[in-house]
Amino acid sequence: MSQKQAVLDLGRKTDTQLVTLRGLQFWLYATNVLSPFLPVYFQAKGYSSGQIGFMMMLGPLLAVFFQPVWGYLSDRLGTVKKIVFLLWTLSILSSIGLFASTGYGPTLAFVTLLYFFWLPSLPLMDSITIKATERRGQSFGSVRLFGSLGYTVVLIVGGVLLGKWFGISSLSLIFWATWAVPLVLLFKLRDEPASGERMSLQSLKPILKNKSFLWFLLLVFIISVPHRMHDVMFSLYLTEAGGSDSMVGWSWALAAAAEIPAFALLSRHLHRVREFNLIGLVCLLYTFRWLAYAITKDPWVMFALQAGAAVTFAVFWITVVHYTVNILPKQLTSTGQSLLAMVFLGFAGITGGSIGGWLEDHHGGSSMYVFAAIVSLAAGMIFFGSEIVARRRRETALLKQISKL
């Protein structure tokens, strides 16, 4: 073995970056224990479905306008770590205000601030994970799956604690406990060196001029609306059907656990398929899944349907992240992921939450999922149609090149 190879092997053995990132993904998504239980917490405080949907989605809407700013600052300053630390600190402070609030106005203000600061950290962590895995020859999904694992474990534990011992009023204690480990791990994280030219406002032009990527973001918005509606309203739908607080936790844990195999395996095979065709297929699977939710009244069937996340959301998210990474320049990785999160968490979030809350209040929970099925079917047709148009353009361009020979 050469001296150079020995140094490289030693570097791999002492490189703990991926281990740290796996831990951060695990605990960052564990802090999302709030999402499935907050609607139940708000319902216990007497708020209506419409009010809950609005509260859960106003923060993501406002985050829409600042999401790319955090990504730009990260790319421009060459640091994810410091910006994430700032966002997490402000998130924790906002949560203290949230759980101390008693009226609707203060509660709305603090839950908005909480999500406003917490949500941007997700694409930033995805960005540094993508850079780290690419440099070390690993797949993004092999690290991201730890996020689903963390979400699963904490939801199970949290559901049991809230359902059998503490009650939903003690949600704050579980949420704050999940922050201890990620804050420690963040200090061990190293910023990944940027590839390509230094980020600048001038370098944003490729995104603004990339019609394919902008069209892609529009399609992501359409398919994300019903999914984000489900994220906000399912916990209420399940409890109204007779499910317990503990079942709420277990149902979301099942969804997260079902995603793990997809995150672990799919990244290795994405290069073999066209992304738009795969997302179109996912849209059709979403259609059948949402129809099943609309038809059933049994909470245990609703619980079982959560496993459908394995072939819907997990496949969808890995594919859209993969497409975003491939279509944009390397130095725009954080910005691209922020724009993707802006659409999914922000625009689609406020739209889905508002529509879902209104439908729940005026036409019942089943109407939400009928709407979701219709939108998903339409999105699938658009994705398939877009791929057909793109293929014809590629064939036309190839024929022109051949004719010039």
PDB file of N, CA, C and O in Angstrom, residues 272-301:
ATOM      1  N   ARG A 272     -31.512   5.374 -13.067  1.00  0.00           N
ATOM      2  CA  ARG A 272     -32.056   4.477 -14.084  1.00  0.00           C
ATOM      3  C   ARG A 272     -33.418   4.928 -14.604  1.00  0.00           C
ATOM      4  O   ARG A 272     -33.923   4.368 -15.571  1.00  0.00           O
ATOM      5  N   VAL A 273     -34.051   5.900 -13.950  1.00  0.00           N
ATOM      6  CA  VAL A 273     -35.412   6.294 -14.325  1.00  0.00           C
ATOM      7  C   VAL A 273     -35.470   7.790 -14.597  1.00  0.00           C
ATOM      8  O   VAL A 273     -34.613   8.552 -14.158  1.00  0.00           O
ATOM      9  N   ARG A 274     -36.496   8.177 -15.338  1.00  0.00           N
ATOM     10  CA  ARG A 274     -36.762   9.589 -15.556  1.00  0.00           C
ATOM     11  C   ARG A 274     -37.561  10.105 -14.362  1.00  0.00           C
ATOM     12  O   ARG A 274     -38.600   9.534 -13.990  1.00  0.00           O
ATOM     13  N   GLU A 275     -37.089  11.195 -13.743  1.00  0.00           N
ATOM     14  CA  GLU A 275     -37.709  11.673 -12.508  1.00  0.00           C
ATOM     15  C   GLU A 275     -39.193  12.014 -12.688  1.00  0.00           C
ATOM     16  O   GLU A 275     -40.004  11.692 -11.822  1.00  0.00           O
ATOM     17  N   PHE A 276     -39.563  12.637 -13.807  1.00  0.00           N
ATOM     18  CA  PHE A 276     -40.958  13.052 -13.978  1.00  0.00           C
ATOM     19  C   PHE A 276     -41.884  11.841 -14.095  1.00  0.00           C
ATOM     20  O   PHE A 276     -43.024  11.869 -13.615  1.00  0.00           O
ATOM     21  N   ASN A 277     -41.415  10.779 -14.759  1.00  0.00           N
ATOM     22  CA  ASN A 277     -42.236   9.567 -14.845  1.00  0.00           C
ATOM     23  C   ASN A 277     -42.436   8.942 -13.476  1.00  0.00           C
ATOM     24  O   ASN A 277     -43.534   8.478 -13.142  1.00  0.00           O
ATOM     25  N   LEU A 278     -41.375   8.923 -12.670  1.00  0.00           N
ATOM     26  CA  LEU A 278     -41.470   8.333 -11.337  1.00  0.00           C
ATOM     27  C   LEU A 278     -42.406   9.148 -10.448  1.00  0.00           C
ATOM     28  O   LEU A 278     -43.247   8.583  -9.725  1.00  0.00           O
ATOM     29  N   ILE A 279     -42.297  10.479 -10.499  1.00  0.00           N
ATOM     30  CA  ILE A 279     -43.187  11.313  -9.692  1.00  0.00           C
ATOM     31  C   ILE A 279     -44.630  11.182 -10.177  1.00  0.00           C
ATOM     32  O   ILE A 279     -45.575  11.184  -9.376  1.00  0.00           O
ATOM     33  N   GLY A 280     -44.818  11.057 -11.487  1.00  0.00           N
ATOM     34  CA  GLY A 280     -46.165  10.839 -12.024  1.00  0.00           C
ATOM     35  C   GLY A 280     -46.783   9.562 -11.473  1.00  0.00           C
ATOM     36  O   GLY A 280     -47.966   9.534 -11.109  1.00  0.00           O
ATOM     37  N   LEU A 281     -45.972   8.500 -11.381  1.00  0.00           N
ATOM     38  CA  LEU A 281     -46.457   7.246 -10.801  1.00  0.00           C
ATOM     39  C   LEU A 281     -46.809   7.436  -9.319  1.00  0.00           C
ATOM     40  O   LEU A 281     -47.828   6.928  -8.833  1.00  0.00           O
ATOM     41  N   VAL A 282     -45.973   8.185  -8.607  1.00  0.00           N
ATOM     42  CA  VAL A 282     -46.247   8.468  -7.194  1.00  0.00           C
ATOM     43  C   VAL A 282     -47.574   9.219  -7.053  1.00  0.00           C
ATOM     44  O   VAL A 282     -48.353   8.952  -6.127  1.00  0.00           O
ATOM     45  N   CYS A 283     -47.840  10.144  -7.956  1.00  0.00           N
ATOM     46  CA  CYS A 283     -49.110  10.892  -7.912  1.00  0.00           C
ATOM     47  C   CYS A 283     -50.307   9.950  -8.015  1.00  0.00           C
ATOM     48  O   CYS A 283     -51.316  10.133  -7.310  1.00  0.00           O
ATOM     49  N   LEU A 284     -50.206   8.935  -8.888  1.00  0.00           N
ATOM     50  CA  LEU A 284     -51.297   7.971  -9.013  1.00  0.00           C
ATOM     51  C   LEU A 284     -51.462   7.155  -7.732  1.00  0.00           C
ATOM     52  O   LEU A 284     -52.594   6.871  -7.300  1.00  0.00           O
ATOM     53  N   LEU A 285     -50.341   6.772  -7.117  1.00  0.00           N
ATOM     54  CA  LEU A 285     -50.412   6.048  -5.844  1.00  0.00           C
ATOM     55  C   LEU A 285     -51.019   6.932  -4.748  1.00  0.00           C
ATOM     56  O   LEU A 285     -51.797   6.456  -3.908  1.00  0.00           O
ATOM     57  N   TYR A 286     -50.649   8.216  -4.754  1.00  0.00           N
ATOM     58  CA  TYR A 286     -51.267   9.163  -3.828  1.00  0.00           C
ATOM     59  C   TYR A 286     -52.788   9.193  -4.016  1.00  0.00           C
ATOM     60  O   TYR A 286     -53.560   9.254  -3.050  1.00  0.00           O
ATOM     61  N   THR A 287     -53.235   9.170  -5.277  1.00  0.00           N
ATOM     62  CA  THR A 287     -54.661   9.232  -5.579  1.00  0.00           C
ATOM     63  C   THR A 287     -55.414   8.094  -4.901  1.00  0.00           C
ATOM     64  O   THR A 287     -56.441   8.310  -4.236  1.00  0.00           O
ATOM     65  N   PHE A 288     -54.897   6.867  -5.053  1.00  0.00           N
ATOM     66  CA  PHE A 288     -55.550   5.709  -4.427  1.00  0.00           C
ATOM     67  C   PHE A 288     -55.479   5.789  -2.893  1.00  0.00           C
ATOM     68  O   PHE A 288     -56.430   5.418  -2.204  1.00  0.00           O
ATOM     69  N   ARG A 289     -54.362   6.287  -2.387  1.00  0.00           N
ATOM     70  CA  ARG A 289     -54.208   6.396  -0.938  1.00  0.00           C
ATOM     71  C   ARG A 289     -55.204   7.385  -0.353  1.00  0.00           C
ATOM     72  O   ARG A 289     -55.871   7.096   0.648  1.00  0.00           O
ATOM     73  N   TRP A 290     -55.336   8.556  -0.985  1.00  0.00           N
ATOM     74  CA  TRP A 290     -56.267   9.562  -0.465  1.00  0.00           C
ATOM     75  C   TRP A 290     -57.722   9.096  -0.565  1.00  0.00           C
ATOM     76  O   TRP A 290     -58.530   9.367   0.330  1.00  0.00           O
ATOM     77  N   LEU A 291     -58.055   8.384  -1.627  1.00  0.00           N
ATOM     78  CA  LEU A 291     -59.417   7.859  -1.758  1.00  0.00           C
ATOM     79  C   LEU A 291     -59.735   6.882  -0.633  1.00  0.00           C
ATOM     80  O   LEU A 291     -60.861   6.843  -0.121  1.00  0.00           O
ATOM     81  N   ALA A 292     -58.741   6.074  -0.264  1.00  0.00           N
ATOM     82  CA  ALA A 292     -58.943   5.116   0.830  1.00  0.00           C
ATOM     83  C   ALA A 292     -59.227   5.844   2.145  1.00  0.00           C
ATOM     84  O   ALA A 292     -60.090   5.427   2.926  1.00  0.00           O
ATOM     85  N   TYR A 293     -58.504   6.948   2.399  1.00  0.00           N
ATOM     86  CA  TYR A 293     -58.773   7.743   3.599  1.00  0.00           C
ATOM     87  C   TYR A 293     -60.188   8.312   3.565  1.00  0.00           C
ATOM     88  O   TYR A 293     -60.867   8.398   4.596  1.00  0.00           O
ATOM     89  N   ALA A 294     -60.634   8.729   2.381  1.00  0.00           N
ATOM     90  CA  ALA A 294     -61.958   9.346   2.263  1.00  0.00           C
ATOM     91  C   ALA A 294     -63.073   8.340   2.530  1.00  0.00           C
ATOM     92  O   ALA A 294     -64.114   8.685   3.109  1.00  0.00           O
ATOM     93  N   ILE A 295     -62.844   7.089   2.132  1.00  0.00           N
ATOM     94  CA  ILE A 295     -63.897   6.072   2.227  1.00  0.00           C
ATOM     95  C   ILE A 295     -64.028   5.504   3.636  1.00  0.00           C
ATOM     96  O   ILE A 295     -65.122   5.310   4.152  1.00  0.00           O
ATOM     97  N   THR A 296     -62.891   5.242   4.279  1.00  0.00           N
ATOM     98  CA  THR A 296     -62.934   4.537   5.560  1.00  0.00           C
ATOM     99  C   THR A 296     -63.367   5.439   6.715  1.00  0.00           C
ATOM    100  O   THR A 296     -63.117   6.647   6.710  1.00  0.00           O
ATOM    101  N   LYS A 297     -64.001   4.830   7.688  1.00  0.00           N
ATOM    102  CA  LYS A 297     -64.381   5.514   8.935  1.00  0.00           C
ATOM    103  C   LYS A 297     -63.727   4.835  10.139  1.00  0.00           C
ATOM    104  O   LYS A 297     -63.923   5.283  11.280  1.00  0.00           O
ATOM    105  N   ASP A 298     -62.987   3.782   9.875  1.00  0.00           N
ATOM    106  CA  ASP A 298     -62.357   2.994  10.940  1.00  0.00           C
ATOM    107  C   ASP A 298     -60.984   3.575  11.272  1.00  0.00           C
ATOM    108  O   ASP A 298     -60.120   3.654  10.392  1.00  0.00           O
ATOM    109  N   PRO A 299     -60.726   3.995  12.517  1.00  0.00           N
ATOM    110  CA  PRO A 299     -59.419   4.569  12.849  1.00  0.00           C
ATOM    111  C   PRO A 299     -58.257   3.611  12.632  1.00  0.00           C
ATOM    112  O   PRO A 299     -57.153   4.055  12.324  1.00  0.00           O
ATOM    113  N   TRP A 300     -58.505   2.311  12.780  1.00  0.00           N
ATOM    114  CA  TRP A 300     -57.417   1.346  12.572  1.00  0.00           C
ATOM    115  C   TRP A 300     -57.050   1.208  11.100  1.00  0.00           C
ATOM    116  O   TRP A 300     -55.892   0.973  10.761  1.00  0.00           O
ATOM    117  N   VAL A 301     -58.033   1.357  10.216  1.00  0.00           N
ATOM    118  CA  VAL A 301     -57.729   1.360   8.781  1.00  0.00           C
ATOM    119  C   VAL A 301     -56.950   2.628   8.433  1.00  0.00           C
ATOM    120  O   VAL A 301     -55.984   2.580   7.663  1.00  0.00           O
TER     121      VAL A 301
END
